[in-house]
Structure formats: structure tokens, C-alpha cells
Amino acid sequence: MQVKRLHPNAKLPAYGTDLSAGADLSACLDEPVTIQPGQTAFLPTGLAIAVPRGYAGLVFARSGLGCKRGLAPANKVGVIDADYRGQVHVALLNHSGEPQTIYPGDRIAQLLIIPVLTPEMEEVAELDETARGEGGFGSTGRN
């Protein structure tokens, strides 16, 4: 996948291990940023990427930041479309009760590249029948 550095201090996405699903995204900052409880900060990565056609980039929380520090993407999962060429930002929301500081180069999210299907939509009068039918949230957990 093609990655363009927009800032000399930007770190390329990096996999933590050979079997990591997500590549870490790092904050490209000139100085630390403190995120207050309940506040969202838009953090630049200093990178633009070319997600291949037929794929999407999904930006997820890093488990350590989310579980230990209460920092996670404000939109839960960011979506980078294959035709987007601007800088990748991560909107981190502080869910904790304490101010949280992000330092230049800190790993702030993880990027997964996944295949995407884009079927044509066909309007129909009825849908096919299934055992579940119209059962909604929690309907498959009943005995």
C-alpha cells in the first residue's frame, strides 16, 4: 500500500508483530496535546495513504489506550475510503475522568485494511423469509 509522509516526523504505520491484524498509527505532533475528560482532539498522523481499490482502511482503538487510559476514536471506527488522499487524522475522545496527554510519536490507533463489497441496491416489495425474521436486538439469545 502506498503511504506518503506529509511531515518529516511522521511515522509509517507499523505492525507490532508478524501476526498483528492492525498497523499502529502514531501522532505527528510538534508538542504534547492534553485531552480533557469528555473532550475530543483531532490528532494528525502526518500521513496520506492510498487504500487499494476494493478495500477500505478501518481505524480502531488501540486496546491499551482504550482500556487503560479511556482514549478511543470518537466515531468508534474511522473509515478511510479507497479514493481519499488527504491526511489521516484520528479523533480521540477521552472517556476517562482524568486529563490524558498524547506526546509526539505516541501510537494512537490501529489501521486495518479489509476487502469491501459494494453490491448494487435492488428495491423489492418483500424480502426472503428466515428463521429469525424481524427479531431485533437480543432476539437470538432467548431460550
PDB file of C-alpha atoms in Angstrom:
ATOM      1  CA  MET A   1       0.000   0.000   0.000  1.00  0.00           C
ATOM      2  CA  GLN A   2       1.314   3.431  -0.850  1.00  0.00           C
ATOM      3  CA  VAL A   3       1.957   5.813   2.065  1.00  0.00           C
ATOM      4  CA  LYS A   4       3.040   9.435   1.700  1.00  0.00           C
ATOM      5  CA  ARG A   5       4.732  11.347   4.525  1.00  0.00           C
ATOM      6  CA  LEU A   6       3.267  14.833   4.768  1.00  0.00           C
ATOM      7  CA  HIS A   7       5.568  15.771   7.650  1.00  0.00           C
ATOM      8  CA  PRO A   8       9.213  14.722   8.155  1.00  0.00           C
ATOM      9  CA  ASN A   9       8.466  13.424  11.689  1.00  0.00           C
ATOM     10  CA  ALA A  10       5.566  11.227  10.609  1.00  0.00           C
ATOM     11  CA  LYS A  11       5.946   7.533  11.411  1.00  0.00           C
ATOM     12  CA  LEU A  12       4.846   4.975   8.843  1.00  0.00           C
ATOM     13  CA  PRO A  13       2.099   2.586  10.015  1.00  0.00           C
ATOM     14  CA  ALA A  14       3.823  -0.372  11.665  1.00  0.00           C
ATOM     15  CA  TYR A  15       2.694  -3.852  12.679  1.00  0.00           C
ATOM     16  CA  GLY A  16       3.643  -4.766  16.259  1.00  0.00           C
ATOM     17  CA  THR A  17       4.208  -8.443  15.402  1.00  0.00           C
ATOM     18  CA  ASP A  18       4.210 -10.674  12.333  1.00  0.00           C
ATOM     19  CA  LEU A  19       0.622 -11.717  13.113  1.00  0.00           C
ATOM     20  CA  SER A  20      -0.828  -8.309  14.036  1.00  0.00           C
ATOM     21  CA  ALA A  21      -4.027  -7.522  12.140  1.00  0.00           C
ATOM     22  CA  GLY A  22      -3.687  -3.768  12.589  1.00  0.00           C
ATOM     23  CA  ALA A  23      -0.790  -1.419  11.897  1.00  0.00           C
ATOM     24  CA  ASP A  24      -0.210   1.210  14.570  1.00  0.00           C
ATOM     25  CA  LEU A  25      -0.859   4.847  13.671  1.00  0.00           C
ATOM     26  CA  SER A  26       1.187   7.450  15.526  1.00  0.00           C
ATOM     27  CA  ALA A  27       0.509  11.072  16.439  1.00  0.00           C
ATOM     28  CA  CYS A  28       2.501  13.546  14.369  1.00  0.00           C
ATOM     29  CA  LEU A  29       2.652  16.463  16.797  1.00  0.00           C
ATOM     30  CA  ASP A  30       5.038  19.359  17.380  1.00  0.00           C
ATOM     31  CA  GLU A  31       4.198  19.369  21.081  1.00  0.00           C
ATOM     32  CA  PRO A  32       2.132  17.287  23.525  1.00  0.00           C
ATOM     33  CA  VAL A  33      -1.669  17.576  23.409  1.00  0.00           C
ATOM     34  CA  THR A  34      -3.740  17.149  26.575  1.00  0.00           C
ATOM     35  CA  ILE A  35      -7.283  15.874  26.106  1.00  0.00           C
ATOM     36  CA  GLN A  36      -9.645  16.806  28.929  1.00  0.00           C
ATOM     37  CA  PRO A  37     -12.344  14.390  30.178  1.00  0.00           C
ATOM     38  CA  GLY A  38     -15.202  14.305  27.657  1.00  0.00           C
ATOM     39  CA  GLN A  39     -13.148  16.236  25.087  1.00  0.00           C
ATOM     40  CA  THR A  40     -12.229  15.094  21.569  1.00  0.00           C
ATOM     41  CA  ALA A  41      -8.923  16.022  19.923  1.00  0.00           C
ATOM     42  CA  PHE A  42      -8.251  15.635  16.204  1.00  0.00           C
ATOM     43  CA  LEU A  43      -4.708  14.293  16.021  1.00  0.00           C
ATOM     44  CA  PRO A  44      -2.768  14.298  12.745  1.00  0.00           C
ATOM     45  CA  THR A  45      -0.713  11.314  11.665  1.00  0.00           C
ATOM     46  CA  GLY A  46       1.313  13.288   9.119  1.00  0.00           C
ATOM     47  CA  LEU A  47       0.432  10.629   6.533  1.00  0.00           C
ATOM     48  CA  ALA A  48      -1.732  10.213   3.466  1.00  0.00           C
ATOM     49  CA  ILE A  49      -2.442   6.698   2.216  1.00  0.00           C
ATOM     50  CA  ALA A  50      -3.712   5.125  -0.977  1.00  0.00           C
ATOM     51  CA  VAL A  51      -6.019   2.338   0.106  1.00  0.00           C
ATOM     52  CA  PRO A  52      -6.233  -0.088  -2.824  1.00  0.00           C
ATOM     53  CA  ARG A  53      -9.444  -0.241  -4.892  1.00  0.00           C
ATOM     54  CA  GLY A  54     -11.820  -2.829  -3.429  1.00  0.00           C
ATOM     55  CA  TYR A  55     -10.571  -2.242   0.123  1.00  0.00           C
ATOM     56  CA  ALA A  56     -11.168   0.191   2.987  1.00  0.00           C
ATOM     57  CA  GLY A  57      -8.967   1.337   5.815  1.00  0.00           C
ATOM     58  CA  LEU A  58     -10.608   0.984   9.229  1.00  0.00           C
ATOM     59  CA  VAL A  59      -9.199   2.962  12.160  1.00  0.00           C
ATOM     60  CA  PHE A  60      -9.784   1.232  15.502  1.00  0.00           C
ATOM     61  CA  ALA A  61      -8.806   1.974  19.091  1.00  0.00           C
ATOM     62  CA  ARG A  62      -5.609   0.523  20.493  1.00  0.00           C
ATOM     63  CA  SER A  63      -6.615  -1.728  23.377  1.00  0.00           C
ATOM     64  CA  GLY A  64      -4.080  -0.233  25.802  1.00  0.00           C
ATOM     65  CA  LEU A  65      -5.283   3.322  25.231  1.00  0.00           C
ATOM     66  CA  GLY A  66      -8.940   2.368  25.383  1.00  0.00           C
ATOM     67  CA  CYS A  67      -8.823   0.073  28.416  1.00  0.00           C
ATOM     68  CA  LYS A  68      -6.087   1.685  30.490  1.00  0.00           C
ATOM     69  CA  ARG A  69      -6.447   5.379  29.643  1.00  0.00           C
ATOM     70  CA  GLY A  70     -10.000   5.775  28.334  1.00  0.00           C
ATOM     71  CA  LEU A  71      -8.917   7.079  24.927  1.00  0.00           C
ATOM     72  CA  ALA A  72     -10.708   5.769  21.838  1.00  0.00           C
ATOM     73  CA  PRO A  73     -11.788   7.104  18.434  1.00  0.00           C
ATOM     74  CA  ALA A  74     -14.760   9.418  18.890  1.00  0.00           C
ATOM     75  CA  ASN A  75     -16.537   7.879  15.890  1.00  0.00           C
ATOM     76  CA  LYS A  76     -15.791   4.351  17.231  1.00  0.00           C
ATOM     77  CA  VAL A  77     -14.389   3.170  13.875  1.00  0.00           C
ATOM     78  CA  GLY A  78     -12.976   5.548  11.293  1.00  0.00           C
ATOM     79  CA  VAL A  79     -13.412   4.622   7.635  1.00  0.00           C
ATOM     80  CA  ILE A  80     -10.828   5.580   5.014  1.00  0.00           C
ATOM     81  CA  ASP A  81     -12.269   5.143   1.536  1.00  0.00           C
ATOM     82  CA  ALA A  82     -10.095   3.959  -1.346  1.00  0.00           C
ATOM     83  CA  ASP A  83     -10.435   7.336  -3.107  1.00  0.00           C
ATOM     84  CA  TYR A  84      -9.413   9.540  -0.125  1.00  0.00           C
ATOM     85  CA  ARG A  85      -5.956  11.078  -0.456  1.00  0.00           C
ATOM     86  CA  GLY A  86      -5.888  13.642   2.368  1.00  0.00           C
ATOM     87  CA  GLN A  87      -4.095  13.423   5.694  1.00  0.00           C
ATOM     88  CA  VAL A  88      -5.270  10.698   8.045  1.00  0.00           C
ATOM     89  CA  HIS A  89      -6.406  12.115  11.398  1.00  0.00           C
ATOM     90  CA  VAL A  90      -7.571  10.253  14.484  1.00  0.00           C
ATOM     91  CA  ALA A  91     -10.314  11.883  16.568  1.00  0.00           C
ATOM     92  CA  LEU A  92      -9.553  10.660  20.108  1.00  0.00           C
ATOM     93  CA  LEU A  93     -12.247  11.026  22.759  1.00  0.00           C
ATOM     94  CA  ASN A  94     -11.243  10.972  26.423  1.00  0.00           C
ATOM     95  CA  HIS A  95     -13.781   8.717  28.180  1.00  0.00           C
ATOM     96  CA  SER A  96     -11.827   8.820  31.438  1.00  0.00           C
ATOM     97  CA  GLY A  97     -12.277  11.189  34.343  1.00  0.00           C
ATOM     98  CA  GLU A  98      -8.697  12.466  34.100  1.00  0.00           C
ATOM     99  CA  PRO A  99      -6.844  14.625  31.549  1.00  0.00           C
ATOM    100  CA  GLN A 100      -4.808  12.446  29.172  1.00  0.00           C
ATOM    101  CA  THR A 101      -1.698  13.677  27.364  1.00  0.00           C
ATOM    102  CA  ILE A 102      -0.585  12.439  23.961  1.00  0.00           C
ATOM    103  CA  TYR A 103       3.064  13.016  23.101  1.00  0.00           C
ATOM    104  CA  PRO A 104       4.643  13.352  19.656  1.00  0.00           C
ATOM    105  CA  GLY A 105       5.117   9.868  18.190  1.00  0.00           C
ATOM    106  CA  ASP A 106       2.679   8.114  20.559  1.00  0.00           C
ATOM    107  CA  ARG A 107       0.746   5.246  18.991  1.00  0.00           C
ATOM    108  CA  ILE A 108      -2.879   6.434  18.969  1.00  0.00           C
ATOM    109  CA  ALA A 109      -4.905   3.951  16.878  1.00  0.00           C
ATOM    110  CA  GLN A 110      -4.579   0.920  14.638  1.00  0.00           C
ATOM    111  CA  LEU A 111      -5.304   0.651  10.932  1.00  0.00           C
ATOM    112  CA  LEU A 112      -6.815  -2.461   9.355  1.00  0.00           C
ATOM    113  CA  ILE A 113      -7.136  -2.848   5.591  1.00  0.00           C
ATOM    114  CA  ILE A 114     -10.131  -5.001   4.682  1.00  0.00           C
ATOM    115  CA  PRO A 115     -11.896  -6.048   1.468  1.00  0.00           C
ATOM    116  CA  VAL A 116     -15.139  -4.224   0.732  1.00  0.00           C
ATOM    117  CA  LEU A 117     -18.131  -5.377  -1.302  1.00  0.00           C
ATOM    118  CA  THR A 118     -20.269  -2.716  -2.966  1.00  0.00           C
ATOM    119  CA  PRO A 119     -23.306  -4.546  -4.356  1.00  0.00           C
ATOM    120  CA  GLU A 120     -25.885  -2.694  -6.403  1.00  0.00           C
ATOM    121  CA  MET A 121     -29.054  -1.998  -4.418  1.00  0.00           C
ATOM    122  CA  GLU A 122     -32.285  -3.518  -5.720  1.00  0.00           C
ATOM    123  CA  GLU A 123     -35.612  -2.355  -4.299  1.00  0.00           C
ATOM    124  CA  VAL A 124     -38.047  -5.233  -3.689  1.00  0.00           C
ATOM    125  CA  ALA A 125     -41.566  -5.491  -2.295  1.00  0.00           C
ATOM    126  CA  GLU A 126     -40.672  -8.391   0.059  1.00  0.00           C
ATOM    127  CA  LEU A 127     -37.524  -9.976   1.490  1.00  0.00           C
ATOM    128  CA  ASP A 128     -36.912 -13.709   1.726  1.00  0.00           C
ATOM    129  CA  GLU A 129     -38.076 -15.462   4.918  1.00  0.00           C
ATOM    130  CA  THR A 130     -35.577 -16.529   7.615  1.00  0.00           C
ATOM    131  CA  ALA A 131     -35.920 -18.311  10.976  1.00  0.00           C
ATOM    132  CA  ARG A 132     -35.038 -15.083  12.800  1.00  0.00           C
ATOM    133  CA  GLY A 133     -37.397 -12.904  10.799  1.00  0.00           C
ATOM    134  CA  GLU A 134     -37.821  -9.457  12.344  1.00  0.00           C
ATOM    135  CA  GLY A 135     -36.266 -10.405  15.709  1.00  0.00           C
ATOM    136  CA  GLY A 136     -34.098  -7.470  16.765  1.00  0.00           C
ATOM    137  CA  PHE A 137     -31.524  -6.773  19.462  1.00  0.00           C
ATOM    138  CA  GLY A 138     -31.082  -9.746  21.772  1.00  0.00           C
ATOM    139  CA  SER A 139     -33.588 -11.912  19.930  1.00  0.00           C
ATOM    140  CA  THR A 140     -31.129 -14.747  19.252  1.00  0.00           C
ATOM    141  CA  GLY A 141     -30.126 -15.096  22.922  1.00  0.00           C
ATOM    142  CA  ARG A 142     -33.521 -16.311  24.179  1.00  0.00           C
ATOM    143  CA  ASN A 143     -34.092 -19.974  25.088  1.00  0.00           C
TER     144      ASN A 143
END
